[in-house]
Short mmCIF file of C-alpha atoms in Angstrom, two decimals:
data_model
loop_
_atom_site.label_atom_id
_atom_site.label_comp_id
_atom_site.label_asym_id
_atom_site.label_seq_id
_atom_site.Cartn_x
_atom_site.Cartn_y
_atom_site.Cartn_z
CA MET A 1 7.48 -5.75 49.12
CA SER A 2 4.46 -7.36 47.56
CA SER A 3 3.65 -6.98 43.89
CA TYR A 4 0.36 -5.17 44.42
CA ARG A 5 1.71 -2.17 46.29
CA SER A 6 2.11 0.96 44.21
CA GLY A 7 4.12 4.01 45.18
CA SER A 8 7.12 2.07 46.49
CA ASP A 9 9.45 4.93 45.63
CA ARG A 10 8.28 7.02 48.60
CA PRO A 11 11.11 7.86 51.02
CA ARG A 12 10.84 6.03 54.28
CA ALA A 13 12.61 6.00 57.60
CA SER A 14 15.11 3.36 58.58
CA ALA A 15 13.77 0.24 60.23
CA ARG A 16 12.34 0.56 63.71
CA VAL A 17 11.49 -2.21 66.09
CA PRO A 18 7.73 -2.01 66.64
CA SER A 19 7.12 -0.69 70.10
CA GLY A 20 3.36 -0.95 70.08
CA PRO A 21 0.75 1.65 70.89
CA ARG A 22 1.85 4.52 73.06
CA ALA A 23 -1.41 5.97 74.32
CA THR A 24 -1.61 6.44 78.05
CA GLY A 25 -3.56 8.39 80.58
CA GLY A 26 -7.19 8.64 81.52
CA HIS A 27 -9.35 6.86 84.03
CA GLN A 28 -11.78 4.05 83.42
CA TYR A 29 -15.42 4.13 84.29
CA SER A 30 -17.15 0.84 84.93
CA GLY A 31 -20.56 -0.68 85.36
CA LYS A 32 -22.20 1.25 82.52
CA THR A 33 -24.25 -0.06 79.63
CA TYR A 34 -23.93 0.97 76.02
CA GLY A 35 -27.48 0.27 74.87
CA GLY A 36 -30.24 2.67 74.10
CA GLY A 37 -32.66 2.27 76.97
CA GLY A 38 -33.33 1.03 80.43
CA GLY A 39 -30.07 1.99 82.08
CA PRO A 40 -27.93 5.09 82.29
CA ARG A 41 -27.06 6.50 78.88
CA VAL A 42 -23.37 6.90 78.27
CA LYS A 43 -21.31 7.52 75.19
CA PRO A 44 -20.70 4.25 73.31
CA PRO A 45 -17.17 2.87 73.38
CA THR A 46 -16.45 3.96 69.82
CA ASN A 47 -17.94 6.15 67.16
CA THR A 48 -16.35 4.17 64.32
CA ALA A 49 -19.17 1.78 63.55
CA ARG A 50 -20.00 3.23 60.16
CA MET A 51 -16.43 2.84 58.86
CA VAL A 52 -17.13 -0.76 57.90
CA VAL A 53 -19.61 0.41 55.30
CA LEU A 54 -17.33 3.23 54.22
CA THR A 55 -14.63 0.73 53.41
CA CYS A 56 -16.97 -1.39 51.32
CA LEU A 57 -17.30 1.45 48.83
CA VAL A 58 -13.66 0.87 47.96
CA VAL A 59 -13.16 -2.85 48.47
CA SER A 60 -16.34 -3.72 46.60
CA LEU A 61 -15.07 -1.72 43.63
CA ILE A 62 -11.65 -3.41 43.71
CA PHE A 63 -13.05 -6.91 44.24
CA THR A 64 -15.70 -6.50 41.55
CA LEU A 65 -13.22 -5.29 38.96
CA GLY A 66 -10.93 -8.20 39.72
CA GLY A 67 -13.69 -10.78 39.87
CA ILE A 68 -15.14 -9.95 36.46
CA GLY A 69 -12.00 -8.81 34.66
CA ALA A 70 -13.46 -5.36 34.03
CA TRP A 71 -10.11 -3.77 33.37
CA GLY A 72 -11.44 -1.59 30.57
CA TYR A 73 -13.59 0.08 33.20
CA ALA A 74 -10.72 0.15 35.67
CA LYS A 75 -8.37 2.07 33.39
CA SER A 76 -10.90 4.82 32.89
CA LEU A 77 -11.93 4.94 36.55
CA ASN A 78 -8.34 4.91 37.80
CA SER A 79 -7.47 7.99 35.76
CA GLY A 80 -10.63 9.75 36.92
CA LEU A 81 -10.17 9.30 40.68
CA ASP A 82 -9.64 12.47 42.70
CA ARG A 83 -6.16 12.39 44.26
CA PHE A 84 -4.31 14.18 47.08
CA ASP A 85 -0.88 14.21 48.73
CA ALA A 86 -1.34 12.06 51.81
CA PHE A 87 2.32 11.88 52.87
CA ASP A 88 3.46 15.50 52.62
CA GLY A 89 5.95 16.11 55.44
CA VAL A 90 5.37 12.73 57.11
CA SER A 91 8.64 11.67 58.79
CA ASP A 92 10.09 9.03 61.13
CA ARG A 93 8.10 6.32 59.40
CA PRO A 94 7.93 2.65 60.44
CA GLU A 95 9.70 0.02 58.39
CA ASP A 96 7.74 -1.05 55.32
CA ASP A 97 6.37 -4.59 55.52
CA ASP A 98 5.30 -7.21 52.99
CA GLY A 99 1.56 -6.70 53.41
CA LEU A 100 -0.66 -3.93 52.06
CA ASN A 101 -1.91 -1.36 54.60
CA ILE A 102 -4.53 1.16 53.53
CA LEU A 103 -5.69 3.89 55.89
CA VAL A 104 -9.39 4.57 55.29
CA LEU A 105 -10.80 7.90 56.45
CA GLY A 106 -14.34 9.10 56.12
CA SER A 107 -16.97 11.48 57.35
CA ASP A 108 -20.74 11.47 57.33
CA SER A 109 -21.79 15.11 57.25
CA ARG A 110 -25.49 14.27 56.90
CA ASN A 111 -25.54 12.02 59.95
CA PRO A 112 -27.22 13.87 62.85
CA ASP A 113 -24.78 12.19 65.22
CA SER A 114 -21.68 13.46 63.40
CA THR A 115 -19.34 16.26 64.35
CA LYS A 116 -19.56 19.40 62.26
CA ASP A 117 -15.85 20.19 61.94
CA SER A 118 -13.17 18.64 59.75
CA ARG A 119 -12.22 15.86 62.15
CA ALA A 120 -12.26 12.35 60.70
CA ASP A 121 -15.52 10.66 61.59
CA THR A 122 -14.18 7.19 60.84
CA ILE A 123 -10.68 5.70 60.86
CA MET A 124 -9.72 2.21 59.74
CA ILE A 125 -6.68 0.24 58.65
CA ALA A 126 -7.40 -2.26 55.87
CA HIS A 127 -4.58 -4.83 55.99
CA VAL A 128 -4.03 -7.47 53.31
CA PRO A 129 -1.20 -9.96 54.02
CA SER A 130 1.36 -10.68 51.31
CA ASN A 131 -0.42 -13.92 50.35
CA GLY A 132 -3.58 -11.95 49.51
CA GLU A 133 -5.86 -14.55 51.12
CA LYS A 134 -7.69 -12.30 53.60
CA ALA A 135 -8.48 -8.66 54.21
CA TYR A 136 -8.38 -7.55 57.85
CA MET A 137 -10.41 -4.43 58.65
CA ILE A 138 -9.20 -2.86 61.91
CA SER A 139 -11.39 -0.05 63.25
CA LEU A 140 -9.65 2.61 65.35
CA PRO A 141 -11.99 4.49 67.71
CA ARG A 142 -11.98 8.16 66.84
CA ASP A 143 -11.82 9.00 70.58
CA LEU A 144 -8.71 6.84 71.09
CA TRP A 145 -6.32 8.77 73.36
CA VAL A 146 -2.99 8.96 71.52
CA ASN A 147 0.03 11.17 70.97
CA VAL A 148 -0.71 13.65 68.18
CA PRO A 149 2.48 15.28 66.83
CA ALA A 150 2.79 19.05 66.64
CA ALA A 151 1.34 20.76 63.57
CA GLY A 152 0.28 24.34 62.90
CA ASP A 153 -1.16 25.90 66.05
CA TRP A 154 -1.20 22.50 67.78
CA GLY A 155 1.85 22.10 70.00
CA GLY A 156 1.69 18.32 70.14
CA GLY A 157 0.72 15.93 72.92
CA LYS A 158 -2.10 13.64 73.94
CA ASN A 159 -5.44 14.11 72.22
CA LYS A 160 -8.20 12.15 70.56
CA LEU A 161 -7.15 10.36 67.38
CA ASN A 162 -9.60 12.21 65.16
CA SER A 163 -8.13 15.56 66.21
CA ALA A 164 -5.13 14.83 63.98
CA SER A 165 -7.09 15.53 60.81
CA PHE A 166 -8.37 18.78 62.34
CA PHE A 167 -4.91 20.02 63.30
CA GLY A 168 -2.93 18.84 60.27
CA GLY A 169 -5.12 17.15 57.69
CA VAL A 170 -4.42 13.73 56.21
CA PRO A 171 -0.60 13.85 56.57
CA LEU A 172 -0.85 14.41 60.33
CA MET A 173 -3.41 11.62 60.58
CA VAL A 174 -0.99 9.30 58.77
CA GLN A 175 1.85 10.28 61.10
CA THR A 176 -0.36 9.85 64.17
CA VAL A 177 -1.64 6.42 63.14
CA GLU A 178 1.85 5.23 62.21
CA GLY A 179 3.20 6.54 65.51
CA TYR A 180 0.50 4.74 67.48
CA THR A 181 0.65 1.42 65.63
CA ASP A 182 4.22 1.26 64.25
CA VAL A 183 2.59 0.00 61.04
CA HIS A 184 3.69 1.49 57.71
CA ILE A 185 0.73 3.00 55.83
CA ASP A 186 1.02 2.40 52.07
CA HIS A 187 -2.05 4.22 50.81
CA VAL A 188 -4.85 6.46 52.05
CA ILE A 189 -8.45 6.58 50.89
CA GLU A 190 -10.96 9.26 51.87
CA ILE A 191 -14.62 8.39 51.44
CA ASP A 192 -17.81 10.41 51.48
CA PHE A 193 -20.29 8.25 53.37
CA ASN A 194 -23.20 9.86 51.56
CA GLY A 195 -21.97 8.10 48.44
CA LEU A 196 -23.41 4.93 49.96
CA ILE A 197 -26.89 5.99 48.87
CA LYS A 198 -25.97 6.10 45.19
CA VAL A 199 -23.98 2.87 45.41
CA VAL A 200 -26.88 0.91 46.89
CA ASP A 201 -29.31 2.41 44.39
CA ALA A 202 -26.96 1.55 41.52
CA LEU A 203 -27.07 -2.04 42.76
CA GLY A 204 -30.87 -2.01 42.66
CA GLY A 205 -31.08 -2.12 46.44
CA VAL A 206 -29.81 -4.74 48.88
CA THR A 207 -31.57 -7.45 50.86
CA MET A 208 -31.17 -7.24 54.62
CA ASN A 209 -32.75 -8.79 57.69
CA VAL A 210 -33.96 -5.81 59.74
CA GLU A 211 -33.90 -6.34 63.51
CA GLU A 212 -36.66 -5.13 65.79
CA ALA A 213 -35.90 -2.61 68.51
CA ASP A 214 -35.23 -4.26 71.88
CA ALA A 215 -33.99 -1.45 74.14
CA PRO A 216 -36.62 -0.76 76.85
CA ASP A 217 -37.23 2.85 75.86
CA TYR A 218 -37.71 1.95 72.20
CA ALA A 219 -38.96 -1.64 72.15
CA THR A 220 -41.64 -2.17 69.49
CA PRO A 221 -42.28 -5.85 68.78
CA GLY A 222 -41.91 -6.62 65.10
CA LYS A 223 -40.83 -3.08 64.19
CA LEU A 224 -37.98 -0.59 64.24
CA THR A 225 -38.54 3.16 64.02
CA SER A 226 -35.71 5.48 63.02
CA ILE A 227 -34.64 8.19 65.44
CA HIS A 228 -33.69 10.48 62.54
CA LYS A 229 -35.73 12.79 60.34
CA TYR A 230 -34.61 13.40 56.77
CA LYS A 231 -35.71 16.11 54.36
CA GLY A 232 -38.51 17.16 56.71
CA LYS A 233 -40.13 13.73 56.63
CA GLU A 234 -41.29 11.77 59.64
CA PRO A 235 -38.88 9.03 60.77
CA ARG A 236 -39.33 5.85 58.76
CA THR A 237 -40.49 2.60 60.32
CA TRP A 238 -39.35 -0.82 59.14
CA LYS A 239 -41.07 -4.13 59.73
CA ALA A 240 -38.65 -6.63 61.22
CA GLY A 241 -37.45 -9.32 58.86
CA LYS A 242 -35.84 -9.80 55.47
CA GLN A 243 -36.52 -7.07 52.91
CA THR A 244 -34.97 -5.05 50.09
CA LEU A 245 -33.74 -1.59 51.07
CA ASP A 246 -32.91 1.30 48.76
CA GLY A 247 -29.95 3.59 49.39
CA GLU A 248 -31.59 6.06 51.78
CA SER A 249 -33.34 3.34 53.74
CA ALA A 250 -30.18 1.23 54.03
CA LEU A 251 -28.13 4.22 55.17
CA ASP A 252 -30.76 5.15 57.73
CA TYR A 253 -30.99 1.58 59.08
CA VAL A 254 -27.26 1.16 59.65
CA ARG A 255 -27.11 4.46 61.55
CA GLN A 256 -29.46 3.26 64.29
CA ARG A 257 -28.04 2.28 67.69
CA LYS A 258 -30.12 3.75 70.53
CA GLN A 259 -33.01 1.35 69.89
CA PHE A 260 -30.86 -1.72 70.58
CA ASN A 261 -29.58 -3.05 73.88
CA GLU A 262 -26.22 -3.63 72.22
CA GLY A 263 -26.06 0.00 71.15
CA ASP A 264 -23.05 0.76 68.96
CA PHE A 265 -22.18 -2.92 68.71
CA ALA A 266 -25.55 -3.62 67.09
CA ARG A 267 -24.86 -0.85 64.61
CA MET A 268 -21.47 -2.37 63.81
CA ARG A 269 -23.11 -5.73 63.17
CA HIS A 270 -25.73 -4.24 60.87
CA GLN A 271 -23.05 -2.45 58.89
CA ARG A 272 -21.07 -5.66 58.47
CA GLU A 273 -24.27 -7.23 57.18
CA LEU A 274 -24.74 -4.36 54.74
CA LEU A 275 -21.17 -4.73 53.54
CA LYS A 276 -21.71 -8.40 52.79
CA ALA A 277 -25.02 -7.69 51.06
CA MET A 278 -23.42 -5.01 48.88
CA MET A 279 -20.44 -7.13 47.90
CA ASP A 280 -22.60 -10.16 47.14
CA LYS A 281 -24.90 -8.02 45.00
CA ALA A 282 -21.99 -6.31 43.26
CA THR A 283 -20.58 -9.64 42.09
CA SER A 284 -23.94 -11.13 41.13
CA ALA A 285 -24.86 -12.03 37.58
CA GLY A 286 -27.39 -9.21 37.39
CA ILE A 287 -24.65 -6.60 37.75
CA ILE A 288 -21.88 -8.39 35.87
CA THR A 289 -23.96 -9.11 32.75
CA SER A 290 -25.55 -5.68 32.52
CA PRO A 291 -23.15 -3.05 31.10
CA GLY A 292 -25.45 -0.24 32.19
CA SER A 293 -25.79 -1.49 35.78
CA LEU A 294 -22.07 -2.17 36.02
CA THR A 295 -21.19 1.30 34.77
CA ASP A 296 -23.61 2.94 37.20
CA PHE A 297 -22.21 0.92 40.10
CA LEU A 298 -18.55 1.59 39.34
CA SER A 299 -19.18 5.28 38.71
CA SER A 300 -21.13 5.69 41.96
CA VAL A 301 -18.25 4.20 43.95
CA THR A 302 -15.53 6.29 42.35
CA ASP A 303 -17.59 9.45 42.80
CA ALA A 304 -17.55 8.80 46.54
CA VAL A 305 -13.80 8.35 47.05
CA LYS A 306 -10.49 10.20 46.90
CA VAL A 307 -7.12 8.44 46.97
CA ASP A 308 -3.46 9.29 47.50
CA LYS A 309 -1.42 10.22 44.46
CA GLU A 310 0.26 6.82 44.14
CA PHE A 311 -2.76 4.55 44.57
CA ASP A 312 -3.25 2.33 41.51
CA LEU A 313 -6.68 0.78 41.18
CA ILE A 314 -5.64 -1.70 38.50
CA SER A 315 -2.57 -3.25 40.15
CA THR A 316 -4.36 -3.42 43.49
CA GLY A 317 -7.44 -4.99 41.94
CA VAL A 318 -5.45 -7.64 40.07
CA SER A 319 -3.75 -8.84 43.24
CA LEU A 320 -6.94 -8.81 45.33
CA SER A 321 -9.25 -10.26 42.69
CA SER A 322 -9.71 -13.57 44.51
CA LEU A 323 -11.09 -11.94 47.66
CA ARG A 324 -14.81 -12.03 48.36
CA SER A 325 -17.00 -11.02 51.27
CA LYS A 326 -16.28 -14.28 53.09
CA ASP A 327 -12.60 -13.33 53.15
CA LEU A 328 -13.13 -10.11 55.11
CA VAL A 329 -12.20 -10.20 58.80
CA PHE A 330 -13.37 -7.36 61.06
CA MET A 331 -12.02 -6.23 64.39
CA VAL A 332 -11.72 -3.17 66.60
CA SER A 333 -8.35 -1.97 67.82
CA PRO A 334 -8.09 -3.36 71.39
CA ASN A 335 -9.25 -0.69 73.78
CA ILE A 336 -10.65 0.13 77.20
CA PRO A 337 -13.93 2.05 76.77
CA ASN A 338 -15.47 4.73 78.96
CA GLY A 339 -12.24 6.44 79.92
CA TYR A 340 -11.90 10.00 81.18
CA ASP A 341 -9.02 12.45 81.00
CA GLU A 342 -9.10 14.66 84.10
CA ALA A 343 -6.74 17.28 82.69
CA THR A 344 -9.03 18.12 79.76
CA GLY A 345 -12.37 16.86 81.09
CA GLN A 346 -12.91 14.69 78.02
CA SER A 347 -14.47 11.26 77.68
CA ILE A 348 -11.90 9.12 75.90
CA VAL A 349 -11.14 5.59 74.75
CA GLU A 350 -7.91 4.20 76.16
CA SER A 351 -5.70 1.68 74.43
CA ASP A 352 -5.50 -1.86 75.74
CA LYS A 353 -1.76 -1.55 75.27
CA GLU A 354 -0.75 -5.19 75.63
CA LYS A 355 -3.36 -6.55 73.22
CA ALA A 356 -3.00 -3.68 70.77
CA SER A 357 0.78 -4.04 70.69
CA ALA A 358 0.46 -7.74 69.84
CA LEU A 359 -2.03 -6.98 67.06
CA TYR A 360 0.08 -4.33 65.36
CA LYS A 361 3.29 -6.32 65.69
CA ALA A 362 1.49 -9.16 63.87
CA ILE A 363 0.54 -6.79 61.05
CA ALA A 364 4.09 -5.45 60.78
CA ALA A 365 5.44 -9.01 60.76
CA ASP A 366 2.93 -10.06 58.06
CA ASP A 367 1.56 -12.74 60.40
CA MET A 368 -2.08 -11.81 60.99
CA ALA A 369 -3.27 -15.36 60.37
CA SER A 370 -1.51 -16.55 63.53
CA TRP A 371 -2.82 -13.61 65.53
CA ALA A 372 -6.40 -14.20 64.38
CA LYS A 373 -6.12 -17.90 65.22
CA ASP A 374 -4.90 -17.07 68.73
CA HIS A 375 -7.61 -14.41 69.29
CA PRO A 376 -10.85 -15.89 67.93
CA LYS A 377 -13.03 -13.75 70.20
CA ASP A 378 -11.53 -10.55 68.82
CA VAL A 379 -12.29 -11.17 65.15
CA LYS A 380 -15.59 -11.09 63.32
CA GLY A 381 -16.29 -12.62 59.94
CA SER A 382 -18.57 -11.05 57.41
#
């Protein structure tokens, strides 16, 4: 077990040989486009694009504390974090491994595209190998068709991944993710996506290169117009090109997908760009040398997150202090989009079982570097 994992006294199951993802069923559609205009509109392959930015609220805090030695701040913030029991009743757990695996869950209640119930809007595993040299961010589609164990009124069986939080809260989500991946989850972080606004504003805004709309139904040369109205205002319009965005504008920009031919994949890219911009700004001299700015930034991040009872901000930050935005590696859990379950009439995302099994076995074996080297098309740098 690595030195930066806290909460090692949790009971765990005896070792299991990783068997890989177990989702089955459904039927694949083909020949459809994911973009916003021109062709038939279908549901994008995942609804997890915004989780990249959600995760930055946590990793930017940890990396910044480590990078500037702000442990006086960390002690106070660590004691002030809201905490919850993420592992209550979780059983039959995978063998613990030498890396650090954090399950990141979030919702975006103000997003017009979001669900209105308590299902997790975003699901991600943040994996840091035992050498601490990289951080791998693996997005799990919320519509991934998996086995969800019985809980409460739910009798158990195949369902969408995000239904686990609806049926049994965070503990059932942990058990479902561990059952699907055979990866031991060490910690859980819940994040309020709306906290992004305050974080960006505390940083004094971020510089981003706004892309113009290119989907046929929305194409406006040199411009991008939001499809969302906020607070009764008309949708904002950005000029294409590099510019500084405040919190509300940045949040609005990274929610857009219909105006781009790449659809949800364009949104994912923009959110990776925002993550990098936030982390670069957070570790800049302007934040580090200004006690007021640093305090505002750190407070805005901690206000947006909740953590499991055993998560320790200080020990985690010390071990990850050398990581920067260039060390983040993004990927989506291998899947087959545009599936359909005839029994329930639901659009689903099926697992690419062979590829997914190889990925999660690499995580459990603490050998993600080899996997990433062998699968260059499946990973995305910051």
